[in-house]
PDB file of N, CA and C in Angstrom:
ATOM      1  N   MET A   1      15.647-113.193 -15.535  1.00  0.00           N
ATOM      2  CA  MET A   1      16.431-112.888 -14.575  1.00  0.00           C
ATOM      3  C   MET A   1      15.293-112.584 -13.453  1.00  0.00           C
ATOM      4  N   LYS A   2      15.284-112.731 -11.992  1.00  0.00           N
ATOM      5  CA  LYS A   2      14.399-112.128 -10.995  1.00  0.00           C
ATOM      6  C   LYS A   2      15.598-111.360 -10.460  1.00  0.00           C
ATOM      7  N   ALA A   3      15.173-110.584  -9.521  1.00  0.00           N
ATOM      8  CA  ALA A   3      16.149-109.022  -9.644  1.00  0.00           C
ATOM      9  C   ALA A   3      16.719-109.466  -7.969  1.00  0.00           C
ATOM     10  N   GLN A   4      16.658-111.345  -7.143  1.00  0.00           N
ATOM     11  CA  GLN A   4      17.374-111.293  -6.180  1.00  0.00           C
ATOM     12  C   GLN A   4      18.742-112.336  -6.894  1.00  0.00           C
ATOM     13  N   ASP A   5      18.466-112.514  -8.152  1.00  0.00           N
ATOM     14  CA  ASP A   5      19.489-113.538  -9.328  1.00  0.00           C
ATOM     15  C   ASP A   5      20.251-112.214  -9.649  1.00  0.00           C
ATOM     16  N   ALA A   6      20.091-111.301  -9.480  1.00  0.00           N
ATOM     17  CA  ALA A   6      21.055-110.337 -10.551  1.00  0.00           C
ATOM     18  C   ALA A   6      22.015-110.046  -9.647  1.00  0.00           C
ATOM     19  N   PRO A   7      23.385-109.988 -10.256  1.00  0.00           N
ATOM     20  CA  PRO A   7      25.109-109.579  -9.684  1.00  0.00           C
ATOM     21  C   PRO A   7      24.510-108.123  -8.733  1.00  0.00           C
ATOM     22  N   PRO A   8      24.815-107.338  -7.715  1.00  0.00           N
ATOM     23  CA  PRO A   8      25.562-106.298  -7.795  1.00  0.00           C
ATOM     24  C   PRO A   8      25.425-105.039  -8.526  1.00  0.00           C
ATOM     25  N   LEU A   9      24.961-103.691  -8.662  1.00  0.00           N
ATOM     26  CA  LEU A   9      24.570-102.654  -9.965  1.00  0.00           C
ATOM     27  C   LEU A   9      25.584-101.681  -8.834  1.00  0.00           C
ATOM     28  N   ILE A  10      26.724-101.588  -9.908  1.00  0.00           N
ATOM     29  CA  ILE A  10      27.540-100.667  -9.463  1.00  0.00           C
ATOM     30  C   ILE A  10      27.017 -99.176 -10.158  1.00  0.00           C
ATOM     31  N   GLU A  11      26.752 -97.679  -9.685  1.00  0.00           N
ATOM     32  CA  GLU A  11      26.586 -96.451 -10.466  1.00  0.00           C
ATOM     33  C   GLU A  11      27.520 -95.883 -10.441  1.00  0.00           C
ATOM     34  N   LEU A  12      28.535 -95.075 -11.483  1.00  0.00           N
ATOM     35  CA  LEU A  12      29.090 -94.007 -10.726  1.00  0.00           C
ATOM     36  C   LEU A  12      28.518 -92.807 -10.789  1.00  0.00           C
ATOM     37  N   ILE A  13      28.560 -92.180  -9.842  1.00  0.00           N
ATOM     38  CA  ILE A  13      27.875 -90.574  -9.853  1.00  0.00           C
ATOM     39  C   ILE A  13      29.517 -89.533 -10.134  1.00  0.00           C
ATOM     40  N   GLU A  14      30.098 -89.707  -9.625  1.00  0.00           N
ATOM     41  CA  GLU A  14      31.472 -88.968  -9.738  1.00  0.00           C
ATOM     42  C   GLU A  14      32.800 -89.614  -9.834  1.00  0.00           C
ATOM     43  N   PRO A  15      33.865 -89.485 -10.882  1.00  0.00           N
ATOM     44  CA  PRO A  15      33.517 -88.521 -11.663  1.00  0.00           C
ATOM     45  C   PRO A  15      32.604 -88.921 -13.071  1.00  0.00           C
ATOM     46  N   GLU A  16      32.483 -88.474 -13.976  1.00  0.00           N
ATOM     47  CA  GLU A  16      31.374 -88.514 -15.093  1.00  0.00           C
ATOM     48  C   GLU A  16      32.653 -89.271 -16.184  1.00  0.00           C
ATOM     49  N   LEU A  17      31.604 -90.458 -16.679  1.00  0.00           N
ATOM     50  CA  LEU A  17      32.309 -90.876 -17.586  1.00  0.00           C
ATOM     51  C   LEU A  17      32.135 -90.793 -19.390  1.00  0.00           C
ATOM     52  N   VAL A  18      33.054 -91.018 -19.944  1.00  0.00           N
ATOM     53  CA  VAL A  18      32.512 -90.684 -21.278  1.00  0.00           C
ATOM     54  C   VAL A  18      33.360 -92.161 -22.144  1.00  0.00           C
ATOM     55  N   ALA A  19      32.666 -92.654 -22.909  1.00  0.00           N
ATOM     56  CA  ALA A  19      32.711 -93.430 -24.140  1.00  0.00           C
ATOM     57  C   ALA A  19      34.084 -93.182 -25.226  1.00  0.00           C
ATOM     58  N   THR A  20      34.978 -94.088 -24.887  1.00  0.00           N
ATOM     59  CA  THR A  20      36.373 -93.809 -25.600  1.00  0.00           C
ATOM     60  C   THR A  20      36.366 -94.718 -26.996  1.00  0.00           C
ATOM     61  N   ARG A  21      37.178 -94.799 -27.350  1.00  0.00           N
ATOM     62  CA  ARG A  21      37.511 -95.313 -28.965  1.00  0.00           C
ATOM     63  C   ARG A  21      37.633 -96.773 -28.494  1.00  0.00           C
ATOM     64  N   ASP A  22      37.935 -97.413 -27.509  1.00  0.00           N
ATOM     65  CA  ASP A  22      38.076 -98.885 -27.017  1.00  0.00           C
ATOM     66  C   ASP A  22      36.943 -98.789 -26.369  1.00  0.00           C
ATOM     67  N   PRO A  23      36.211-100.224 -26.893  1.00  0.00           N
ATOM     68  CA  PRO A  23      34.412 -99.823 -26.521  1.00  0.00           C
ATOM     69  C   PRO A  23      34.316-100.816 -25.100  1.00  0.00           C
ATOM     70  N   GLY A  24      35.496-101.082 -25.104  1.00  0.00           N
ATOM     71  CA  GLY A  24      35.465-102.186 -23.770  1.00  0.00           C
ATOM     72  C   GLY A  24      36.252-101.382 -22.559  1.00  0.00           C
ATOM     73  N   ILE A  25      36.073 -99.819 -22.628  1.00  0.00           N
ATOM     74  CA  ILE A  25      36.409 -99.071 -21.532  1.00  0.00           C
ATOM     75  C   ILE A  25      36.030 -97.956 -21.692  1.00  0.00           C
ATOM     76  N   GLN A  26      35.748 -97.340 -20.558  1.00  0.00           N
ATOM     77  CA  GLN A  26      35.051 -96.164 -20.128  1.00  0.00           C
ATOM     78  C   GLN A  26      36.103 -94.994 -19.570  1.00  0.00           C
ATOM     79  N   SER A  27      36.117 -93.664 -19.682  1.00  0.00           N
ATOM     80  CA  SER A  27      37.243 -93.012 -18.851  1.00  0.00           C
ATOM     81  C   SER A  27      36.662 -91.601 -18.694  1.00  0.00           C
ATOM     82  N   ALA A  28      37.467 -91.036 -17.588  1.00  0.00           N
ATOM     83  CA  ALA A  28      36.691 -89.440 -16.177  1.00  0.00           C
ATOM     84  C   ALA A  28      38.178 -88.814 -16.978  1.00  0.00           C
ATOM     85  N   HIS A  29      37.838 -88.021 -17.426  1.00  0.00           N
ATOM     86  CA  HIS A  29      38.708 -86.854 -18.003  1.00  0.00           C
ATOM     87  C   HIS A  29      38.968 -85.626 -17.161  1.00  0.00           C
ATOM     88  N   LEU A  30      39.424 -85.667 -15.887  1.00  0.00           N
ATOM     89  CA  LEU A  30      39.926 -84.937 -14.856  1.00  0.00           C
ATOM     90  C   LEU A  30      39.666 -83.441 -15.655  1.00  0.00           C
ATOM     91  N   THR A  31      39.488 -82.314 -15.244  1.00  0.00           N
ATOM     92  CA  THR A  31      39.480 -81.102 -15.488  1.00  0.00           C
ATOM     93  C   THR A  31      40.903 -80.276 -15.462  1.00  0.00           C
ATOM     94  N   ALA A  32      41.486 -80.978 -14.327  1.00  0.00           N
ATOM     95  CA  ALA A  32      42.882 -79.914 -13.924  1.00  0.00           C
ATOM     96  C   ALA A  32      43.740 -81.097 -13.258  1.00  0.00           C
ATOM     97  N   PRO A  33      45.325 -80.883 -13.339  1.00  0.00           N
ATOM     98  CA  PRO A  33      45.945 -81.963 -12.716  1.00  0.00           C
ATOM     99  C   PRO A  33      45.797 -82.275 -11.413  1.00  0.00           C
ATOM    100  N   ALA A  34      45.173 -83.380 -11.110  1.00  0.00           N
ATOM    101  CA  ALA A  34      45.233 -83.833  -9.348  1.00  0.00           C
ATOM    102  C   ALA A  34      46.466 -84.813  -9.428  1.00  0.00           C
ATOM    103  N   SER A  35      46.771 -84.780  -7.572  1.00  0.00           N
ATOM    104  CA  SER A  35      47.926 -86.208  -7.268  1.00  0.00           C
ATOM    105  C   SER A  35      46.611 -87.599  -6.652  1.00  0.00           C
ATOM    106  N   SER A  36      45.179 -86.764  -6.436  1.00  0.00           N
ATOM    107  CA  SER A  36      44.199 -88.089  -5.958  1.00  0.00           C
ATOM    108  C   SER A  36      42.357 -87.693  -7.045  1.00  0.00           C
ATOM    109  N   VAL A  37      42.311 -88.318  -6.566  1.00  0.00           N
ATOM    110  CA  VAL A  37      40.273 -88.114  -7.229  1.00  0.00           C
ATOM    111  C   VAL A  37      39.551 -88.878  -6.035  1.00  0.00           C
ATOM    112  N   VAL A  38      38.646 -88.195  -5.634  1.00  0.00           N
ATOM    113  CA  VAL A  38      37.437 -88.852  -4.995  1.00  0.00           C
ATOM    114  C   VAL A  38      36.378 -89.385  -6.144  1.00  0.00           C
ATOM    115  N   VAL A  39      36.219 -90.683  -5.799  1.00  0.00           N
ATOM    116  CA  VAL A  39      35.098 -91.855  -6.632  1.00  0.00           C
ATOM    117  C   VAL A  39      33.927 -91.785  -6.047  1.00  0.00           C
ATOM    118  N   LEU A  40      33.454 -91.227  -6.683  1.00  0.00           N
ATOM    119  CA  LEU A  40      31.546 -91.552  -5.900  1.00  0.00           C
ATOM    120  C   LEU A  40      30.716 -91.921  -6.235  1.00  0.00           C
ATOM    121  N   GLY A  41      30.050 -93.214  -5.543  1.00  0.00           N
ATOM    122  CA  GLY A  41      29.103 -94.085  -6.177  1.00  0.00           C
ATOM    123  C   GLY A  41      28.003 -94.892  -5.513  1.00  0.00           C
ATOM    124  N   ARG A  42      27.069 -95.518  -5.959  1.00  0.00           N
ATOM    125  CA  ARG A  42      26.484 -96.158  -5.150  1.00  0.00           C
ATOM    126  C   ARG A  42      26.457 -97.710  -5.896  1.00  0.00           C
ATOM    127  N   VAL A  43      25.753 -98.403  -5.094  1.00  0.00           N
ATOM    128  CA  VAL A  43      25.762 -99.816  -5.302  1.00  0.00           C
ATOM    129  C   VAL A  43      24.544-100.692  -5.107  1.00  0.00           C
ATOM    130  N   GLN A  44      23.776-101.433  -5.909  1.00  0.00           N
ATOM    131  CA  GLN A  44      22.712-101.830  -5.177  1.00  0.00           C
ATOM    132  C   GLN A  44      22.384-103.683  -5.292  1.00  0.00           C
ATOM    133  N   SER A  45      21.962-104.123  -4.489  1.00  0.00           N
ATOM    134  CA  SER A  45      22.614-105.643  -4.511  1.00  0.00           C
ATOM    135  C   SER A  45      20.805-106.014  -3.669  1.00  0.00           C
ATOM    136  N   ALA A  46      20.043-106.739  -4.255  1.00  0.00           N
ATOM    137  CA  ALA A  46      19.056-107.190  -3.754  1.00  0.00           C
ATOM    138  C   ALA A  46      18.920-108.173  -2.712  1.00  0.00           C
ATOM    139  N   GLY A  47      20.041-108.983  -3.120  1.00  0.00           N
ATOM    140  CA  GLY A  47      20.743-110.245  -2.030  1.00  0.00           C
ATOM    141  C   GLY A  47      21.631-109.465  -0.913  1.00  0.00           C
ATOM    142  N   GLY A  48      22.044-108.199  -0.836  1.00  0.00           N
ATOM    143  CA  GLY A  48      22.858-107.666   0.237  1.00  0.00           C
ATOM    144  C   GLY A  48      24.409-107.667  -0.361  1.00  0.00           C
ATOM    145  N   LEU A  49      24.755-106.662  -0.071  1.00  0.00           N
ATOM    146  CA  LEU A  49      26.145-106.542  -0.140  1.00  0.00           C
ATOM    147  C   LEU A  49      27.349-107.355   0.831  1.00  0.00           C
ATOM    148  N   LYS A  50      28.216-108.092  -0.057  1.00  0.00           N
ATOM    149  CA  LYS A  50      29.039-108.655   1.438  1.00  0.00           C
ATOM    150  C   LYS A  50      30.842-107.402   1.093  1.00  0.00           C
ATOM    151  N   SER A  51      31.523-107.453  -0.023  1.00  0.00           N
ATOM    152  CA  SER A  51      31.881-106.108   0.027  1.00  0.00           C
ATOM    153  C   SER A  51      31.774-105.608  -1.251  1.00  0.00           C
ATOM    154  N   LEU A  52      32.841-104.599  -1.413  1.00  0.00           N
ATOM    155  CA  LEU A  52      33.052-103.552  -2.471  1.00  0.00           C
ATOM    156  C   LEU A  52      34.392-103.035  -2.097  1.00  0.00           C
ATOM    157  N   THR A  53      35.458-103.367  -3.601  1.00  0.00           N
ATOM    158  CA  THR A  53      36.708-103.140  -3.290  1.00  0.00           C
ATOM    159  C   THR A  53      36.905-101.251  -4.425  1.00  0.00           C
ATOM    160  N   VAL A  54      37.789-100.625  -4.475  1.00  0.00           N
ATOM    161  CA  VAL A  54      37.922 -99.965  -4.939  1.00  0.00           C
ATOM    162  C   VAL A  54      39.647-100.371  -4.752  1.00  0.00           C
ATOM    163  N   ASN A  55      39.907-100.398  -6.464  1.00  0.00           N
ATOM    164  CA  ASN A  55      41.537-100.667  -6.642  1.00  0.00           C
ATOM    165  C   ASN A  55      41.999-101.501  -5.250  1.00  0.00           C
ATOM    166  N   GLY A  56      40.947-102.795  -5.532  1.00  0.00           N
ATOM    167  CA  GLY A  56      41.771-103.879  -4.266  1.00  0.00           C
ATOM    168  C   GLY A  56      41.522-103.281  -2.615  1.00  0.00           C
ATOM    169  N   ARG A  57      40.945-102.032  -2.377  1.00  0.00           N
ATOM    170  CA  ARG A  57      40.912-101.496  -0.891  1.00  0.00           C
ATOM    171  C   ARG A  57      39.645-101.719  -0.832  1.00  0.00           C
ATOM    172  N   GLU A  58      39.433-102.464   0.259  1.00  0.00           N
ATOM    173  CA  GLU A  58      37.729-102.245   1.141  1.00  0.00           C
ATOM    174  C   GLU A  58      37.209-101.120   1.080  1.00  0.00           C
ATOM    175  N   GLU A  59      36.147-100.781   0.861  1.00  0.00           N
ATOM    176  CA  GLU A  59      35.029 -99.612   1.080  1.00  0.00           C
ATOM    177  C   GLU A  59      34.051-100.328   1.800  1.00  0.00           C
ATOM    178  N   THR A  60      33.558 -99.070   2.521  1.00  0.00           N
ATOM    179  CA  THR A  60      32.121 -99.280   2.645  1.00  0.00           C
ATOM    180  C   THR A  60      30.784 -98.135   2.166  1.00  0.00           C
ATOM    181  N   ILE A  61      30.166 -98.473   2.269  1.00  0.00           N
ATOM    182  CA  ILE A  61      28.612 -98.330   1.873  1.00  0.00           C
ATOM    183  C   ILE A  61      27.989 -97.573   2.779  1.00  0.00           C
ATOM    184  N   ASP A  62      27.275 -96.842   2.718  1.00  0.00           N
ATOM    185  CA  ASP A  62      26.426 -95.509   3.941  1.00  0.00           C
ATOM    186  C   ASP A  62      24.936 -96.190   3.769  1.00  0.00           C
ATOM    187  N   PRO A  63      24.124 -95.886   4.638  1.00  0.00           N
ATOM    188  CA  PRO A  63      22.505 -96.296   4.072  1.00  0.00           C
ATOM    189  C   PRO A  63      22.133 -96.852   3.110  1.00  0.00           C
ATOM    190  N   GLN A  64      22.501 -95.386   2.304  1.00  0.00           N
ATOM    191  CA  GLN A  64      22.109 -94.930   1.330  1.00  0.00           C
ATOM    192  C   GLN A  64      22.774 -96.118   0.398  1.00  0.00           C
ATOM    193  N   ASN A  65      23.445 -96.250   0.676  1.00  0.00           N
ATOM    194  CA  ASN A  65      24.161 -97.447  -0.746  1.00  0.00           C
ATOM    195  C   ASN A  65      25.334 -96.672  -1.303  1.00  0.00           C
ATOM    196  N   LEU A  66      25.394 -95.557  -1.233  1.00  0.00           N
ATOM    197  CA  LEU A  66      27.319 -94.897  -1.221  1.00  0.00           C
ATOM    198  C   LEU A  66      28.308 -95.197  -0.952  1.00  0.00           C
ATOM    199  N   PHE A  67      28.963 -94.846  -1.752  1.00  0.00           N
ATOM    200  CA  PHE A  67      30.160 -95.159  -1.349  1.00  0.00           C
ATOM    201  C   PHE A  67      31.281 -93.876  -1.753  1.00  0.00           C
ATOM    202  N   LYS A  68      32.499 -94.159  -1.270  1.00  0.00           N
ATOM    203  CA  LYS A  68      33.375 -92.929  -1.047  1.00  0.00           C
ATOM    204  C   LYS A  68      34.629 -93.068  -0.980  1.00  0.00           C
ATOM    205  N   ALA A  69      35.488 -93.144  -2.069  1.00  0.00           N
ATOM    206  CA  ALA A  69      37.173 -93.436  -2.216  1.00  0.00           C
ATOM    207  C   ALA A  69      37.384 -92.121  -2.944  1.00  0.00           C
ATOM    208  N   GLN A  70      38.847 -92.351  -1.979  1.00  0.00           N
ATOM    209  CA  GLN A  70      39.933 -91.315  -2.890  1.00  0.00           C
ATOM    210  C   GLN A  70      40.954 -92.494  -3.890  1.00  0.00           C
ATOM    211  N   VAL A  71      41.297 -92.198  -4.700  1.00  0.00           N
ATOM    212  CA  VAL A  71      42.051 -92.825  -6.075  1.00  0.00           C
ATOM    213  C   VAL A  71      43.330 -92.078  -5.643  1.00  0.00           C
ATOM    214  N   ALA A  72      44.600 -92.486  -6.214  1.00  0.00           N
ATOM    215  CA  ALA A  72      45.780 -91.648  -6.539  1.00  0.00           C
ATOM    216  C   ALA A  72      45.707 -91.921  -7.443  1.00  0.00           C
ATOM    217  N   VAL A  73      46.469 -90.741  -8.024  1.00  0.00           N
ATOM    218  CA  VAL A  73      46.649 -90.857  -9.853  1.00  0.00           C
ATOM    219  C   VAL A  73      48.004 -90.286  -9.745  1.00  0.00           C
ATOM    220  N   ARG A  74      48.612 -91.442 -10.622  1.00  0.00           N
ATOM    221  CA  ARG A  74      49.744 -91.126 -10.920  1.00  0.00           C
ATOM    222  C   ARG A  74      50.489 -91.429 -11.812  1.00  0.00           C
ATOM    223  N   ASN A  75      49.847 -91.093 -12.858  1.00  0.00           N
ATOM    224  CA  ASN A  75      50.136 -91.982 -14.649  1.00  0.00           C
ATOM    225  C   ASN A  75      49.208 -91.090 -15.014  1.00  0.00           C
ATOM    226  N   ALA A  76      49.311 -91.115 -16.451  1.00  0.00           N
ATOM    227  CA  ALA A  76      48.561 -89.789 -17.250  1.00  0.00           C
ATOM    228  C   ALA A  76      47.299 -90.437 -17.287  1.00  0.00           C
ATOM    229  N   GLU A  77      46.867 -91.751 -17.374  1.00  0.00           N
ATOM    230  CA  GLU A  77      45.578 -92.838 -17.410  1.00  0.00           C
ATOM    231  C   GLU A  77      46.096 -94.036 -16.248  1.00  0.00           C
ATOM    232  N   GLU A  78      45.015 -93.717 -15.675  1.00  0.00           N
ATOM    233  CA  GLU A  78      44.984 -94.581 -13.940  1.00  0.00           C
ATOM    234  C   GLU A  78      43.702 -94.819 -13.978  1.00  0.00           C
ATOM    235  N   ARG A  79      43.924 -96.550 -13.883  1.00  0.00           N
ATOM    236  CA  ARG A  79      42.797 -97.302 -13.982  1.00  0.00           C
ATOM    237  C   ARG A  79      42.112 -97.446 -12.894  1.00  0.00           C
ATOM    238  N   VAL A  80      41.376 -97.579 -12.510  1.00  0.00           N
ATOM    239  CA  VAL A  80      39.831 -97.982 -11.015  1.00  0.00           C
ATOM    240  C   VAL A  80      39.121 -98.795 -11.515  1.00  0.00           C
ATOM    241  N   ARG A  81      39.371 -99.778 -10.666  1.00  0.00           N
ATOM    242  CA  ARG A  81      38.317-100.739 -10.908  1.00  0.00           C
ATOM    243  C   ARG A  81      37.625-101.342  -9.091  1.00  0.00           C
ATOM    244  N   ILE A  82      36.093-100.942  -9.872  1.00  0.00           N
ATOM    245  CA  ILE A  82      35.334-101.111  -8.472  1.00  0.00           C
ATOM    246  C   ILE A  82      34.497-102.854  -8.760  1.00  0.00           C
ATOM    247  N   VAL A  83      34.845-103.628  -8.031  1.00  0.00           N
ATOM    248  CA  VAL A  83      34.348-104.782  -7.157  1.00  0.00           C
ATOM    249  C   VAL A  83      32.954-104.781  -6.075  1.00  0.00           C
ATOM    250  N   ALA A  84      32.249-105.153  -7.201  1.00  0.00           N
ATOM    251  CA  ALA A  84      31.027-105.292  -5.470  1.00  0.00           C
ATOM    252  C   ALA A  84      30.621-106.695  -5.486  1.00  0.00           C
ATOM    253  N   VAL A  85      30.605-107.645  -4.162  1.00  0.00           N
ATOM    254  CA  VAL A  85      30.442-109.350  -4.090  1.00  0.00           C
ATOM    255  C   VAL A  85      28.674-108.943  -3.404  1.00  0.00           C
ATOM    256  N   ASP A  86      28.008-109.754  -3.929  1.00  0.00           N
ATOM    257  CA  ASP A  86      26.640-109.888  -3.313  1.00  0.00           C
ATOM    258  C   ASP A  86      26.930-110.992  -2.221  1.00  0.00           C
ATOM    259  N   ARG A  87      26.225-111.227  -1.189  1.00  0.00           N
ATOM    260  CA  ARG A  87      26.483-112.119  -0.320  1.00  0.00           C
ATOM    261  C   ARG A  87      26.212-114.043  -0.557  1.00  0.00           C
ATOM    262  N   ALA A  88      25.321-113.820  -1.791  1.00  0.00           N
ATOM    263  CA  ALA A  88      25.656-115.366  -2.986  1.00  0.00           C
ATOM    264  C   ALA A  88      26.809-115.195  -3.485  1.00  0.00           C
ATOM    265  N   GLY A  89      27.783-114.276  -3.389  1.00  0.00           N
ATOM    266  CA  GLY A  89      28.845-114.146  -4.238  1.00  0.00           C
ATOM    267  C   GLY A  89      28.520-114.296  -5.667  1.00  0.00           C
ATOM    268  N   ARG A  90      27.681-113.389  -6.454  1.00  0.00           N
ATOM    269  CA  ARG A  90      27.571-112.842  -7.494  1.00  0.00           C
ATOM    270  C   ARG A  90      28.992-111.383  -7.308  1.00  0.00           C
ATOM    271  N   LYS A  91      29.422-111.586  -8.520  1.00  0.00           N
ATOM    272  CA  LYS A  91      30.290-110.103  -8.469  1.00  0.00           C
ATOM    273  C   LYS A  91      29.854-109.631  -9.742  1.00  0.00           C
ATOM    274  N   SER A  92      29.959-108.475  -9.789  1.00  0.00           N
ATOM    275  CA  SER A  92      30.011-107.183 -10.587  1.00  0.00           C
ATOM    276  C   SER A  92      31.073-106.255 -10.508  1.00  0.00           C
ATOM    277  N   THR A  93      31.761-105.983 -11.818  1.00  0.00           N
ATOM    278  CA  THR A  93      32.942-105.527 -11.908  1.00  0.00           C
ATOM    279  C   THR A  93      32.906-103.650 -12.711  1.00  0.00           C
ATOM    280  N   LEU A  94      32.752-102.980 -12.640  1.00  0.00           N
ATOM    281  CA  LEU A  94      32.896-101.370 -13.068  1.00  0.00           C
ATOM    282  C   LEU A  94      34.529-101.122 -13.560  1.00  0.00           C
ATOM    283  N   GLU A  95      35.337-100.620 -14.700  1.00  0.00           N
ATOM    284  CA  GLU A  95      36.825-101.033 -14.618  1.00  0.00           C
ATOM    285  C   GLU A  95      36.708 -99.119 -15.445  1.00  0.00           C
ATOM    286  N   PHE A  96      37.346 -98.245 -14.989  1.00  0.00           N
ATOM    287  CA  PHE A  96      37.596 -96.739 -16.057  1.00  0.00           C
ATOM    288  C   PHE A  96      38.723 -96.665 -15.959  1.00  0.00           C
ATOM    289  N   LEU A  97      39.204 -95.755 -16.712  1.00  0.00           N
ATOM    290  CA  LEU A  97      40.342 -94.430 -17.100  1.00  0.00           C
ATOM    291  C   LEU A  97      40.387 -93.105 -16.226  1.00  0.00           C
ATOM    292  N   LEU A  98      41.050 -92.681 -15.527  1.00  0.00           N
ATOM    293  CA  LEU A  98      40.918 -91.658 -15.061  1.00  0.00           C
ATOM    294  C   LEU A  98      41.917 -91.027 -15.928  1.00  0.00           C
ATOM    295  N   VAL A  99      41.848 -89.886 -16.261  1.00  0.00           N
ATOM    296  CA  VAL A  99      42.981 -89.541 -17.550  1.00  0.00           C
ATOM    297  C   VAL A  99      43.396 -87.967 -17.104  1.00  0.00           C
ATOM    298  N   ASP A 100      44.513 -88.023 -16.363  1.00  0.00           N
ATOM    299  CA  ASP A 100      44.891 -86.585 -15.796  1.00  0.00           C
ATOM    300  C   ASP A 100      45.367 -85.485 -17.345  1.00  0.00           C
ATOM    301  N   PRO A 101      44.645 -84.596 -17.348  1.00  0.00           N
ATOM    302  CA  PRO A 101      45.240 -83.160 -18.214  1.00  0.00           C
ATOM    303  C   PRO A 101      46.269 -82.849 -18.086  1.00  0.00           C
ATOM    304  N   GLY A 102      47.084 -82.783 -16.870  1.00  0.00           N
ATOM    305  CA  GLY A 102      48.568 -82.325 -16.417  1.00  0.00           C
ATOM    306  C   GLY A 102      49.330 -83.407 -16.639  1.00  0.00           C
ATOM    307  N   SER A 103      49.646 -84.377 -17.008  1.00  0.00           N
ATOM    308  CA  SER A 103      50.484 -85.488 -17.572  1.00  0.00           C
ATOM    309  C   SER A 103      50.247 -86.207 -18.569  1.00  0.00           C
ATOM    310  N   ARG A 104      49.786 -85.396 -19.617  1.00  0.00           N
ATOM    311  CA  ARG A 104      50.308 -85.530 -21.044  1.00  0.00           C
ATOM    312  C   ARG A 104      51.937 -86.147 -21.467  1.00  0.00           C
ATOM    313  N   ARG A 105      51.678 -86.739 -22.373  1.00  0.00           N
ATOM    314  CA  ARG A 105      53.345 -87.378 -22.609  1.00  0.00           C
ATOM    315  C   ARG A 105      53.774 -86.945 -23.952  1.00  0.00           C
ATOM    316  N   ALA A 106      54.500 -86.464 -24.513  1.00  0.00           N
ATOM    317  CA  ALA A 106      54.540 -86.132 -25.498  1.00  0.00           C
ATOM    318  C   ALA A 106      54.916 -86.952 -26.836  1.00  0.00           C
TER     319      ALA A 106
END
């Protein structure tokens, strides 16, 4: 596959992801209870980026292809879904769980 034919590449910088027992999903464990978390990442797209959403909300990228989004943490495990679509309509998705140590359920 040529680089211009590849879908966008989403790279998460913060928070750090770790593997879980479920091979289909990764998680980021918060070090302290929080009501929201900053998600920082980079998107690379040879064909140019058309859109980027974090949990359905449109986000912008800066000239270095970086994005920063505030994600609310309402549950012990909050699902985050990042979707990047290039100008040719190719889509990439990165999903992970934010795990809040202060919201552990007994």
